[in-house]
Amino acid sequence: MKYIFTLFVWALSLSAQQSTTASARWQITADFYGTTRYYRLDLDQRDAAHLSGTFSGTKLTGALTGGHLSLSGKADDGGDTRFDAMLQDDALTGTLSFGDPSAPPLVVPFTAILVKPLVRATPQTHEFNPTAYYRQFSPFYKPVLAANPGDTIHTTTVDAGGSDAQNIKRIAGGNPQTGPFYIQGAQPGDTLVVHIDRLKLNRNTAGSDDQLVQSALSPDLAVKTRDNNKGVTWKLDLEHMTASPDPSSEHLKALNVPLHPMLGCIATATSPGGAPPPTGDSGSFGGNMDFNEIAEGATVYLPVVNPGALLYFGDGHALQGDGELNGNALETSMDVTVTVDLISGKRLGFPRVETEMQIIALGYSGYLDDAFKDATSNMADWLMDDYKLTPSEVAQFLGVAAHYRVTEVADRNSGVALKIDKALLKNLSAPQKSQ
Amino acid sequence: MKYIFTLFVWALSLSAQQSTTASARWQITADFYGTTRYYRLDLDQRDAAHLSGTFSGTKLTGALTGGHLSLSGKADDGGDTRFDAMLQDDALTGTLSFGDPSAPPLVVPFTAILVKPLVRATPQTHEFNPTAYYRQFSPFYKPVLAANPGDTIHTTTVDAGGSDAQNIKRIAGGNPQTGPFYIQGAQPGDTLVVHIDRLKLNRNTAGSDDQLVQSALSPDLAVKTRDNNKGVTWKLDLEHMTASPDPSSEHLKALNVPLHPMLGCIATATSPGGAPPPTGDSGSFGGNMDFNEIAEGATVYLPVVNPGALLYFGDGHALQGDGELNGNALETSMDVTVTVDLISGKRLGFPRVETEMQIIALGYSGYLDDAFKDATSNMADWLMDDYKLTPSEVAQFLGVAAHYRVTEVADRNSGVALKIDKALLKNLSAPQKSQ
C-alpha cells in the first residue's frame, strides 16, 4: 500500500519580484526551551502575497514577501499561532509563537526544511553486524546505518536476555535492540513500512519459564500456580522446525511444537520531546508488541516521529502463544532480513500489519478493554482512509468481518489485534485506495 | 469426552441388622427459608456404623444406624455442618444445619434422593414446535419436553426480536429462548453436553444495524460515528449461503459475506436460590455468549445446577463478526437440531466448547481483562483435570499453545475464548483422560 503525497514544488526564490511559491510540506525543528521538537507545516501559496497553511490542525493565513514569511491563525482553543521567518535556500529560520490563550504565548526558535518528493534509488542490500544494543526506543542514539526506501537490511538480534547466536552474553537483558536504522527521506508525519523478508533462527536453544503472568491469573488459578517459578530451556530442532522443553517434565516429554519465529519488538524512535520508552513498553511507536504474526512475510507499518524514522527491532521469539503468558516467550537470537519503505505524508495512530491473507490493526493500552477500542479505531481509520467507507459502512462491515485476537498481556500494556480477511476487502466497491 | 462417575451403590436397607451402605452420591433439595436450593452430598460407608462424606467442600463423619443418618464436620471457616435424617426407600428426609460460626446455625429441612448411575436408553429424536418463548434463563418455567441423554431434539428458534421463520412477531424482543428442555438424569453437579447437529436458516432476511457498541468506541471513533443509528436489513442468499445488506449503501454494493449460522444463546437454568438472569446476560451458565464458533458441529459443555439441567437456546445469528460489534449480529430465526448428553459428577466453572480441530475454554466478565483470566483459569482446569498436567506444565504448555479470541463486547459481560489445537493435545503424554 502506497500513498503518494501530492506535492507541487516550484522553485523558491528570495526575490519577491519573481513568481515564487512556498506551496510545500515543511519539516520544522523547533528548539522548545532546550528540547528539540518536530512538527509538520503544510503551505499553499495562491499568489506572491497570499499564503494559507495548516499547522497541528490550525488553519493559517499570511504572505511571503521579500523572503519574509508571515503566518497566523487561531487554534480551536482560541490561542494565537504565528510564524515569523526568513526563507533562504529552501530553508526557513525564524520563530513560532503559540500556546494556551489564557497564558503568555510560547515563542520558540525554529528551522524548517522543505520535504522533497521521495526519489527512489536502485535498491541496495546492507549487511550490518551490531556491536552495541539499546534498551530504549530512543531518538538520541547515533544511527548505525542509513538505508534508502526500497533497501534491504540483513543483521542479527540478541535474545531478550542479551545473548547472541553463540549464547554469549553481549549486554544485560531487557529486550536489547538492534539499530537504530536511519531511513533516508523519512520525515515526521510519514509511515515507515518494514517488510519482514526472513527471520532465521541461528541457535538451537531458547529460554522461557513456567509461570503465568499476573494478567492471566484469576484468584483461583493464582492459588493453583503459586509454586511456579522455574526457568525452562527449550531445545529448538532447526531441521524439523519444532521446539520441546529440555529437560522435559513427565507429561511434556512428547511435546513437539512447530516453530514460528517472530519479532517481539519492532519500533520507530519516539519524540525527543519526551523520555524514551524502555524496550519492554509498547504504544503508537510499536515497541514490545509481542504479536506472533509479526513474522516472515508480514509487513509492519509504523508512524515516523523523527527525521530518518530510526528503526529498532529485537526480542526474537522462536515461538509464542497468544498473550506471551510466561512473561517470556521462547526467547532466542536471530538473523533478520527486512526491506524498508516509506508512505510519505501519512501518519498512523497505532501500528498496522499486513499478511498475505489479512490486514491487521493493533491497539495497545493498560487494559484489554482500552486496547480493544484502540484496535477498532485504528481499523476504522484504515477503512475510512484507504477504502473510503463512511462511518455507517465501517460499522456494518466490521459487524460481519471482524476477527479479534489478544496479542499480549505480559507487559505494562496489553494488546488486541483486529483482523480483516483481504478476500472481503475485495468486495468493497470503493474508489480504489491511494497507491 | 466422557467422565463416568464411579458409583458403587449397594442395596440400602432400613434394617441396621443387615449389611447396608449409604455409599453414593445424593442430590439434596433444601427448603432454604422458602427458597429451594440444590446441593450435592457424597457419602462413603466403611461399615454399618462409620460413614464419611463431603458436602460443599466440608469433610463429614458419622453413622447410619437403624435408618437414622447422623453426620457432622467443620467447614474451613470453623462453622459446624450437621445432617440429621431418616433413610427410607432410597430417600433421605431431615434437617441440615450449617452457617457462619459467629452466628446461630441455619437449620433447614431437606430431602435427598440417590443419584443413580446413568442408564442409556435407545436414542430417540424429539420434534418440538414451540408455542411460548422465555426471556429469562429461569428454573421456574415448566419444561417443554423431557429427553434422555443421547436423544436428539429438533425445534425452531425465533430471532432476537421475537420473529419467526415467516417474519411474524411471536413475542417481544430480547433474545426469546426455546425451551426449557428437561434432560433425564441430569443432577446438580453434572455437566450437560449439547452437540449442535444442524443450524438451518429458514428465512431469507436478517436484521442488524449500523452502530458500534460503546465497548468498541475510543473517544476518537465515537466522534466519527456519532450519527450512526440506522437499522440495516441483510438479505440471506440461502442457495449460495451468503449475506448482503439490502438496500445497500454505495461502498457495500458488492459485499457478499459467507453465512456461518450460530446460536447467540445457549444455557442451563440458573439456581432457584437467585433471580434468573435475563437472556441478554452470560456467565457460568452460558447464556448470551455470542460466540461465533457455537455453530454446526460444535459441542457445548454447560454446568448443571437444576435437576434436569433445563436447557435453553435461541438468538440465532446467520453470521457474526467477533465482538457482535453492532449490538445485533445478523439476527434471524432457525431450525435447530441438537443431541444432548451428560457427564455425570463433573461440574464446570465456565462453559467450554469443542470443535473438530480445537478445545475452547470461555470466560465472561464485565471487563475483557477479567474474562481473559476466567478463560485462562477454565482452560488450566481442563488441562489439569483431563490431561493430568501439573500447574508448571500448564504454564509451559499454554505459553506456546494458547490462541485467544475476543468473543463479544456487546452486552453487560464481555467474553474471551482460549483455544488449543487438538493436534498439540495429542502430544501430551498424560495418563489418558477419563473416559
PDB file of C-alpha atoms in Angstrom, chain A residues 162-418:
ATOM      1  CA  GLY A 162      21.111 -10.108  25.758  1.00  0.00           C
ATOM      2  CA  SER A 163      22.740 -13.327  24.461  1.00  0.00           C
ATOM      3  CA  ASP A 164      23.775 -13.896  20.863  1.00  0.00           C
ATOM      4  CA  ALA A 165      23.866 -16.817  18.401  1.00  0.00           C
ATOM      5  CA  GLN A 166      26.706 -18.429  20.395  1.00  0.00           C
ATOM      6  CA  ASN A 167      24.663 -17.944  23.576  1.00  0.00           C
ATOM      7  CA  ILE A 168      27.286 -15.429  24.719  1.00  0.00           C
ATOM      8  CA  LYS A 169      26.026 -12.534  26.816  1.00  0.00           C
ATOM      9  CA  ARG A 170      26.570  -9.326  24.882  1.00  0.00           C
ATOM     10  CA  ILE A 171      24.561  -6.914  27.046  1.00  0.00           C
ATOM     11  CA  ALA A 172      22.304  -7.007  30.105  1.00  0.00           C
ATOM     12  CA  GLY A 173      18.792  -8.303  29.444  1.00  0.00           C
ATOM     13  CA  GLY A 174      15.558  -6.404  28.887  1.00  0.00           C
ATOM     14  CA  ASN A 175      14.894  -6.780  25.146  1.00  0.00           C
ATOM     15  CA  PRO A 176      18.111  -5.133  23.841  1.00  0.00           C
ATOM     16  CA  GLN A 177      17.507  -3.856  20.316  1.00  0.00           C
ATOM     17  CA  THR A 178      19.478  -3.778  17.080  1.00  0.00           C
ATOM     18  CA  GLY A 179      19.543  -0.335  15.400  1.00  0.00           C
ATOM     19  CA  PRO A 180      18.602   2.446  15.116  1.00  0.00           C
ATOM     20  CA  PHE A 181      18.498   2.411  11.326  1.00  0.00           C
ATOM     21  CA  TYR A 182      18.151   5.783   9.615  1.00  0.00           C
ATOM     22  CA  ILE A 183      15.784   5.711   6.638  1.00  0.00           C
ATOM     23  CA  GLN A 184      16.683   8.419   4.133  1.00  0.00           C
ATOM     24  CA  GLY A 185      13.822  10.773   3.368  1.00  0.00           C
ATOM     25  CA  ALA A 186      11.658   9.699   6.324  1.00  0.00           C
ATOM     26  CA  GLN A 187      10.024  12.761   7.843  1.00  0.00           C
ATOM     27  CA  PRO A 188       7.819  13.220  10.903  1.00  0.00           C
ATOM     28  CA  GLY A 189       4.290  12.585   9.679  1.00  0.00           C
ATOM     29  CA  ASP A 190       5.268   9.723   7.369  1.00  0.00           C
ATOM     30  CA  THR A 191       4.667   5.993   7.778  1.00  0.00           C
ATOM     31  CA  LEU A 192       7.603   3.599   7.847  1.00  0.00           C
ATOM     32  CA  VAL A 193       6.973   0.310   6.048  1.00  0.00           C
ATOM     33  CA  VAL A 194       9.011  -2.698   7.197  1.00  0.00           C
ATOM     34  CA  HIS A 195       8.628  -5.895   5.253  1.00  0.00           C
ATOM     35  CA  ILE A 196       9.978  -8.904   7.152  1.00  0.00           C
ATOM     36  CA  ASP A 197      11.769 -10.923   4.491  1.00  0.00           C
ATOM     37  CA  ARG A 198      13.392 -13.522   6.723  1.00  0.00           C
ATOM     38  CA  LEU A 199      13.664 -14.456  10.403  1.00  0.00           C
ATOM     39  CA  LYS A 200      16.304 -17.159  10.593  1.00  0.00           C
ATOM     40  CA  LEU A 201      16.906 -18.929  13.852  1.00  0.00           C
ATOM     41  CA  ASN A 202      20.641 -19.180  14.497  1.00  0.00           C
ATOM     42  CA  ARG A 203      20.975 -21.368  17.586  1.00  0.00           C
ATOM     43  CA  ASN A 204      19.255 -24.460  18.956  1.00  0.00           C
ATOM     44  CA  THR A 205      18.085 -23.170  22.337  1.00  0.00           C
ATOM     45  CA  ALA A 206      15.532 -20.733  23.662  1.00  0.00           C
ATOM     46  CA  GLY A 207      14.840 -19.627  27.225  1.00  0.00           C
ATOM     47  CA  SER A 208      11.432 -19.348  28.875  1.00  0.00           C
ATOM     48  CA  ASP A 209       9.849 -20.177  32.233  1.00  0.00           C
ATOM     49  CA  ASP A 210       6.900 -21.944  33.814  1.00  0.00           C
ATOM     50  CA  GLN A 211       4.972 -19.119  35.412  1.00  0.00           C
ATOM     51  CA  LEU A 212       1.842 -17.362  34.222  1.00  0.00           C
ATOM     52  CA  VAL A 213       1.822 -13.572  34.228  1.00  0.00           C
ATOM     53  CA  GLN A 214      -0.415 -11.778  36.693  1.00  0.00           C
ATOM     54  CA  SER A 215      -2.762 -10.517  33.962  1.00  0.00           C
ATOM     55  CA  ALA A 216      -3.675 -14.147  33.199  1.00  0.00           C
ATOM     56  CA  LEU A 217      -4.375 -15.219  36.781  1.00  0.00           C
ATOM     57  CA  SER A 218      -7.802 -15.461  38.330  1.00  0.00           C
ATOM     58  CA  PRO A 219      -7.553 -15.796  42.145  1.00  0.00           C
ATOM     59  CA  ASP A 220      -8.342 -19.487  41.741  1.00  0.00           C
ATOM     60  CA  LEU A 221      -5.560 -20.066  39.214  1.00  0.00           C
ATOM     61  CA  ALA A 222      -3.131 -17.944  41.257  1.00  0.00           C
ATOM     62  CA  VAL A 223      -3.564 -20.371  44.150  1.00  0.00           C
ATOM     63  CA  LYS A 224      -3.020 -23.405  41.917  1.00  0.00           C
ATOM     64  CA  THR A 225       0.138 -21.997  40.311  1.00  0.00           C
ATOM     65  CA  ARG A 226       1.639 -20.361  43.395  1.00  0.00           C
ATOM     66  CA  ASP A 227       4.735 -22.602  43.324  1.00  0.00           C
ATOM     67  CA  ASN A 228       5.560 -21.975  39.648  1.00  0.00           C
ATOM     68  CA  ASN A 229       8.822 -20.065  39.376  1.00  0.00           C
ATOM     69  CA  LYS A 230      11.190 -22.076  37.266  1.00  0.00           C
ATOM     70  CA  GLY A 231      13.317 -21.287  34.239  1.00  0.00           C
ATOM     71  CA  VAL A 232      12.707 -23.623  31.303  1.00  0.00           C
ATOM     72  CA  THR A 233      15.084 -24.278  28.413  1.00  0.00           C
ATOM     73  CA  TRP A 234      13.539 -25.243  25.093  1.00  0.00           C
ATOM     74  CA  LYS A 235      15.510 -27.173  22.542  1.00  0.00           C
ATOM     75  CA  LEU A 236      14.976 -25.952  19.000  1.00  0.00           C
ATOM     76  CA  ASP A 237      15.158 -28.579  16.259  1.00  0.00           C
ATOM     77  CA  LEU A 238      16.117 -26.333  13.343  1.00  0.00           C
ATOM     78  CA  GLU A 239      15.900 -29.155  10.839  1.00  0.00           C
ATOM     79  CA  HIS A 240      12.308 -30.107  11.610  1.00  0.00           C
ATOM     80  CA  MET A 241      11.435 -26.605  12.906  1.00  0.00           C
ATOM     81  CA  THR A 242       9.982 -27.778  16.210  1.00  0.00           C
ATOM     82  CA  ALA A 243      10.574 -26.994  19.893  1.00  0.00           C
ATOM     83  CA  SER A 244      10.484 -29.143  23.042  1.00  0.00           C
ATOM     84  CA  PRO A 245      11.269 -28.346  26.673  1.00  0.00           C
ATOM     85  CA  ASP A 246      14.634 -29.887  27.599  1.00  0.00           C
ATOM     86  CA  PRO A 247      14.842 -31.420  30.127  1.00  0.00           C
ATOM     87  CA  SER A 248      11.148 -32.135  29.974  1.00  0.00           C
ATOM     88  CA  SER A 249       8.759 -32.829  32.807  1.00  0.00           C
ATOM     89  CA  GLU A 250       6.677 -36.008  32.815  1.00  0.00           C
ATOM     90  CA  HIS A 251       3.691 -35.022  30.688  1.00  0.00           C
ATOM     91  CA  LEU A 252       5.517 -32.815  28.179  1.00  0.00           C
ATOM     92  CA  LYS A 253       8.016 -35.462  27.075  1.00  0.00           C
ATOM     93  CA  ALA A 254       6.363 -35.958  23.694  1.00  0.00           C
ATOM     94  CA  LEU A 255       5.515 -32.294  23.183  1.00  0.00           C
ATOM     95  CA  ASN A 256       6.914 -31.003  19.921  1.00  0.00           C
ATOM     96  CA  VAL A 257       5.551 -27.624  18.899  1.00  0.00           C
ATOM     97  CA  PRO A 258       6.060 -26.151  15.405  1.00  0.00           C
ATOM     98  CA  LEU A 259       8.392 -23.141  15.454  1.00  0.00           C
ATOM     99  CA  HIS A 260       7.072 -19.833  14.218  1.00  0.00           C
ATOM    100  CA  PRO A 261       9.824 -17.209  14.540  1.00  0.00           C
ATOM    101  CA  MET A 262       8.640 -13.647  15.199  1.00  0.00           C
ATOM    102  CA  LEU A 263       9.956 -10.304  16.373  1.00  0.00           C
ATOM    103  CA  GLY A 264       8.688  -9.353  19.849  1.00  0.00           C
ATOM    104  CA  CYS A 265       9.867  -5.767  19.314  1.00  0.00           C
ATOM    105  CA  ILE A 266       9.798  -3.502  16.283  1.00  0.00           C
ATOM    106  CA  ALA A 267       9.593   0.265  16.677  1.00  0.00           C
ATOM    107  CA  THR A 268      10.408   3.725  15.474  1.00  0.00           C
ATOM    108  CA  ALA A 269      12.102   6.080  17.939  1.00  0.00           C
ATOM    109  CA  THR A 270       9.727   8.286  19.922  1.00  0.00           C
ATOM    110  CA  SER A 271       9.736  12.078  20.080  1.00  0.00           C
ATOM    111  CA  PRO A 272      12.808  13.806  21.524  1.00  0.00           C
ATOM    112  CA  GLY A 273      10.322  15.923  23.457  1.00  0.00           C
ATOM    113  CA  GLY A 274       9.622  13.065  25.909  1.00  0.00           C
ATOM    114  CA  ALA A 275      11.535  10.412  27.795  1.00  0.00           C
ATOM    115  CA  PRO A 276      12.252   7.426  25.512  1.00  0.00           C
ATOM    116  CA  PRO A 277      10.235   4.322  26.466  1.00  0.00           C
ATOM    117  CA  PRO A 278      12.087   1.256  27.710  1.00  0.00           C
ATOM    118  CA  THR A 279      12.125  -1.713  25.342  1.00  0.00           C
ATOM    119  CA  GLY A 280       9.540  -3.539  27.451  1.00  0.00           C
ATOM    120  CA  ASP A 281       6.925  -0.969  26.509  1.00  0.00           C
ATOM    121  CA  SER A 282       4.600  -0.597  23.532  1.00  0.00           C
ATOM    122  CA  GLY A 283       2.410   2.122  22.065  1.00  0.00           C
ATOM    123  CA  SER A 284       1.821   4.197  18.948  1.00  0.00           C
ATOM    124  CA  PHE A 285       5.532   3.730  18.088  1.00  0.00           C
ATOM    125  CA  GLY A 286       5.147  -0.067  18.054  1.00  0.00           C
ATOM    126  CA  GLY A 287       7.712  -1.420  20.513  1.00  0.00           C
ATOM    127  CA  ASN A 288       7.365  -4.579  22.544  1.00  0.00           C
ATOM    128  CA  MET A 289       4.159  -5.638  20.817  1.00  0.00           C
ATOM    129  CA  ASP A 290       4.779  -9.384  21.199  1.00  0.00           C
ATOM    130  CA  PHE A 291       2.365 -10.176  18.394  1.00  0.00           C
ATOM    131  CA  ASN A 292       3.076 -13.575  16.898  1.00  0.00           C
ATOM    132  CA  GLU A 293       2.026 -12.591  13.375  1.00  0.00           C
ATOM    133  CA  ILE A 294       4.955 -10.147  13.098  1.00  0.00           C
ATOM    134  CA  ALA A 295       6.762 -12.964  11.332  1.00  0.00           C
ATOM    135  CA  GLU A 296       8.293 -13.787   7.954  1.00  0.00           C
ATOM    136  CA  GLY A 297       6.220 -12.369   5.119  1.00  0.00           C
ATOM    137  CA  ALA A 298       4.440  -9.768   7.245  1.00  0.00           C
ATOM    138  CA  THR A 299       4.649  -6.047   6.588  1.00  0.00           C
ATOM    139  CA  VAL A 300       4.649  -3.727   9.600  1.00  0.00           C
ATOM    140  CA  TYR A 301       3.532  -0.083   9.344  1.00  0.00           C
ATOM    141  CA  LEU A 302       4.866   2.324  11.964  1.00  0.00           C
ATOM    142  CA  PRO A 303       4.476   6.094  12.435  1.00  0.00           C
ATOM    143  CA  VAL A 304       7.546   8.259  11.799  1.00  0.00           C
ATOM    144  CA  VAL A 305       8.182  10.842  14.511  1.00  0.00           C
ATOM    145  CA  ASN A 306      11.861  11.657  13.900  1.00  0.00           C
ATOM    146  CA  PRO A 307      13.724  12.508  10.699  1.00  0.00           C
ATOM    147  CA  GLY A 308      15.095   9.203   9.408  1.00  0.00           C
ATOM    148  CA  ALA A 309      12.405   7.257  11.328  1.00  0.00           C
ATOM    149  CA  LEU A 310      15.084   5.492  13.463  1.00  0.00           C
ATOM    150  CA  LEU A 311      14.008   1.859  13.223  1.00  0.00           C
ATOM    151  CA  TYR A 312      14.747  -0.583  16.060  1.00  0.00           C
ATOM    152  CA  PHE A 313      13.984  -4.281  16.293  1.00  0.00           C
ATOM    153  CA  GLY A 314      14.836  -7.259  18.507  1.00  0.00           C
ATOM    154  CA  ASP A 315      13.349  -9.619  21.123  1.00  0.00           C
ATOM    155  CA  GLY A 316      13.132 -12.545  18.729  1.00  0.00           C
ATOM    156  CA  HIS A 317      10.783 -15.389  19.710  1.00  0.00           C
ATOM    157  CA  ALA A 318      11.239 -18.841  18.204  1.00  0.00           C
ATOM    158  CA  LEU A 319       7.573 -19.392  19.061  1.00  0.00           C
ATOM    159  CA  GLN A 320       4.967 -17.649  21.209  1.00  0.00           C
ATOM    160  CA  GLY A 321       1.386 -18.482  22.106  1.00  0.00           C
ATOM    161  CA  ASP A 322      -1.016 -15.546  22.230  1.00  0.00           C
ATOM    162  CA  GLY A 323      -0.515 -13.314  25.250  1.00  0.00           C
ATOM    163  CA  GLU A 324       3.127 -14.229  25.979  1.00  0.00           C
ATOM    164  CA  LEU A 325       1.664 -15.902  29.043  1.00  0.00           C
ATOM    165  CA  ASN A 326       5.007 -16.836  30.632  1.00  0.00           C
ATOM    166  CA  GLY A 327       6.296 -13.265  30.547  1.00  0.00           C
ATOM    167  CA  ASN A 328       8.946 -14.719  28.273  1.00  0.00           C
ATOM    168  CA  ALA A 329       8.197 -16.492  25.014  1.00  0.00           C
ATOM    169  CA  LEU A 330      10.766 -18.891  23.575  1.00  0.00           C
ATOM    170  CA  GLU A 331      13.438 -16.177  23.679  1.00  0.00           C
ATOM    171  CA  THR A 332      16.285 -16.591  21.210  1.00  0.00           C
ATOM    172  CA  SER A 333      18.709 -14.795  18.873  1.00  0.00           C
ATOM    173  CA  MET A 334      18.023 -14.378  15.143  1.00  0.00           C
ATOM    174  CA  ASP A 335      19.337 -13.411  11.751  1.00  0.00           C
ATOM    175  CA  VAL A 336      16.933 -10.790  10.493  1.00  0.00           C
ATOM    176  CA  THR A 337      16.358  -9.522   6.954  1.00  0.00           C
ATOM    177  CA  VAL A 338      13.954  -6.625   6.359  1.00  0.00           C
ATOM    178  CA  THR A 339      13.151  -4.356   3.446  1.00  0.00           C
ATOM    179  CA  VAL A 340      12.165  -0.802   4.333  1.00  0.00           C
ATOM    180  CA  ASP A 341       9.939   1.683   2.564  1.00  0.00           C
ATOM    181  CA  LEU A 342       8.016   4.889   3.254  1.00  0.00           C
ATOM    182  CA  ILE A 343       4.498   6.182   2.793  1.00  0.00           C
ATOM    183  CA  SER A 344       5.082   9.879   2.547  1.00  0.00           C
ATOM    184  CA  GLY A 345       2.695  12.247   4.305  1.00  0.00           C
ATOM    185  CA  LYS A 346       0.665   9.606   6.097  1.00  0.00           C
ATOM    186  CA  ARG A 347       0.951   9.093   9.843  1.00  0.00           C
ATOM    187  CA  LEU A 348      -0.704   6.295  11.802  1.00  0.00           C
ATOM    188  CA  GLY A 349      -2.171   6.474  15.295  1.00  0.00           C
ATOM    189  CA  PHE A 350      -1.229   2.847  16.049  1.00  0.00           C
ATOM    190  CA  PRO A 351       0.839   0.232  14.223  1.00  0.00           C
ATOM    191  CA  ARG A 352      -0.659  -1.883  11.483  1.00  0.00           C
ATOM    192  CA  VAL A 353       0.375  -5.218   9.997  1.00  0.00           C
ATOM    193  CA  GLU A 354      -0.381  -6.802   6.662  1.00  0.00           C
ATOM    194  CA  THR A 355      -0.042 -10.522   5.969  1.00  0.00           C
ATOM    195  CA  GLU A 356      -0.737 -12.498   2.837  1.00  0.00           C
ATOM    196  CA  MET A 357      -4.379 -13.047   3.763  1.00  0.00           C
ATOM    197  CA  GLN A 358      -5.289 -10.246   6.180  1.00  0.00           C
ATOM    198  CA  ILE A 359      -4.925  -6.626   7.195  1.00  0.00           C
ATOM    199  CA  ILE A 360      -4.452  -6.217  10.949  1.00  0.00           C
ATOM    200  CA  ALA A 361      -4.934  -3.120  13.128  1.00  0.00           C
ATOM    201  CA  LEU A 362      -3.257  -3.170  16.535  1.00  0.00           C
ATOM    202  CA  GLY A 363      -4.157  -1.428  19.777  1.00  0.00           C
ATOM    203  CA  TYR A 364      -2.107  -1.312  22.986  1.00  0.00           C
ATOM    204  CA  SER A 365      -3.209   0.045  26.338  1.00  0.00           C
ATOM    205  CA  GLY A 366      -3.050  -0.697  30.061  1.00  0.00           C
ATOM    206  CA  TYR A 367      -6.348  -2.615  29.865  1.00  0.00           C
ATOM    207  CA  LEU A 368      -7.537  -5.047  27.222  1.00  0.00           C
ATOM    208  CA  ASP A 369     -10.834  -3.139  27.091  1.00  0.00           C
ATOM    209  CA  ASP A 370      -8.998   0.017  26.005  1.00  0.00           C
ATOM    210  CA  ALA A 371      -6.653  -1.855  23.657  1.00  0.00           C
ATOM    211  CA  PHE A 372      -9.816  -3.291  22.046  1.00  0.00           C
ATOM    212  CA  LYS A 373     -11.108   0.241  21.422  1.00  0.00           C
ATOM    213  CA  ASP A 374      -7.723   1.365  20.073  1.00  0.00           C
ATOM    214  CA  ALA A 375      -7.551  -1.556  17.641  1.00  0.00           C
ATOM    215  CA  THR A 376     -11.126  -0.892  16.489  1.00  0.00           C
ATOM    216  CA  SER A 377     -10.442   2.811  15.992  1.00  0.00           C
ATOM    217  CA  ASN A 378      -7.219   2.019  14.114  1.00  0.00           C
ATOM    218  CA  MET A 379      -9.092  -0.312  11.735  1.00  0.00           C
ATOM    219  CA  ALA A 380     -11.990   2.140  11.312  1.00  0.00           C
ATOM    220  CA  ASP A 381      -9.498   4.813  10.201  1.00  0.00           C
ATOM    221  CA  TRP A 382      -7.882   2.328   7.826  1.00  0.00           C
ATOM    222  CA  LEU A 383     -11.242   1.500   6.223  1.00  0.00           C
ATOM    223  CA  MET A 384     -12.298   5.137   6.019  1.00  0.00           C
ATOM    224  CA  ASP A 385      -8.957   6.380   4.621  1.00  0.00           C
ATOM    225  CA  ASP A 386      -7.979   3.639   2.200  1.00  0.00           C
ATOM    226  CA  TYR A 387     -11.313   2.022   1.325  1.00  0.00           C
ATOM    227  CA  LYS A 388     -13.428   5.195   1.540  1.00  0.00           C
ATOM    228  CA  LEU A 389     -16.104   3.650   3.757  1.00  0.00           C
ATOM    229  CA  THR A 390     -18.457   6.009   5.584  1.00  0.00           C
ATOM    230  CA  PRO A 391     -18.747   5.609   9.385  1.00  0.00           C
ATOM    231  CA  SER A 392     -22.063   3.766   8.878  1.00  0.00           C
ATOM    232  CA  GLU A 393     -20.443   1.407   6.364  1.00  0.00           C
ATOM    233  CA  VAL A 394     -17.496   0.821   8.688  1.00  0.00           C
ATOM    234  CA  ALA A 395     -19.889  -0.334  11.410  1.00  0.00           C
ATOM    235  CA  GLN A 396     -21.870  -2.619   9.079  1.00  0.00           C
ATOM    236  CA  PHE A 397     -18.692  -4.106   7.630  1.00  0.00           C
ATOM    237  CA  LEU A 398     -16.909  -4.670  10.959  1.00  0.00           C
ATOM    238  CA  GLY A 399     -20.071  -6.231  12.380  1.00  0.00           C
ATOM    239  CA  VAL A 400     -19.693  -9.157   9.968  1.00  0.00           C
ATOM    240  CA  ALA A 401     -15.958  -9.089   9.178  1.00  0.00           C
ATOM    241  CA  ALA A 402     -14.050  -8.508  12.435  1.00  0.00           C
ATOM    242  CA  HIS A 403     -11.701 -11.107  13.917  1.00  0.00           C
ATOM    243  CA  TYR A 404     -10.205 -10.058  17.246  1.00  0.00           C
ATOM    244  CA  ARG A 405      -7.209 -11.702  18.892  1.00  0.00           C
ATOM    245  CA  VAL A 406      -5.492 -10.929  22.157  1.00  0.00           C
ATOM    246  CA  THR A 407      -1.840 -10.384  21.273  1.00  0.00           C
ATOM    247  CA  GLU A 408      -0.190  -9.971  24.641  1.00  0.00           C
ATOM    248  CA  VAL A 409      -0.866  -9.405  28.324  1.00  0.00           C
ATOM    249  CA  ALA A 410       2.689  -9.774  29.671  1.00  0.00           C
ATOM    250  CA  ASP A 411       3.766  -6.164  29.874  1.00  0.00           C
ATOM    251  CA  ARG A 412       2.637  -2.774  31.086  1.00  0.00           C
ATOM    252  CA  ASN A 413       0.411  -2.562  28.012  1.00  0.00           C
ATOM    253  CA  SER A 414      -1.874  -5.320  26.793  1.00  0.00           C
ATOM    254  CA  GLY A 415      -2.615  -5.688  23.114  1.00  0.00           C
ATOM    255  CA  VAL A 416      -5.539  -6.528  20.843  1.00  0.00           C
ATOM    256  CA  ALA A 417      -5.394  -7.198  17.102  1.00  0.00           C
ATOM    257  CA  LEU A 418      -8.383  -6.609  14.806  1.00  0.00           C
TER     258      LEU A 418
END
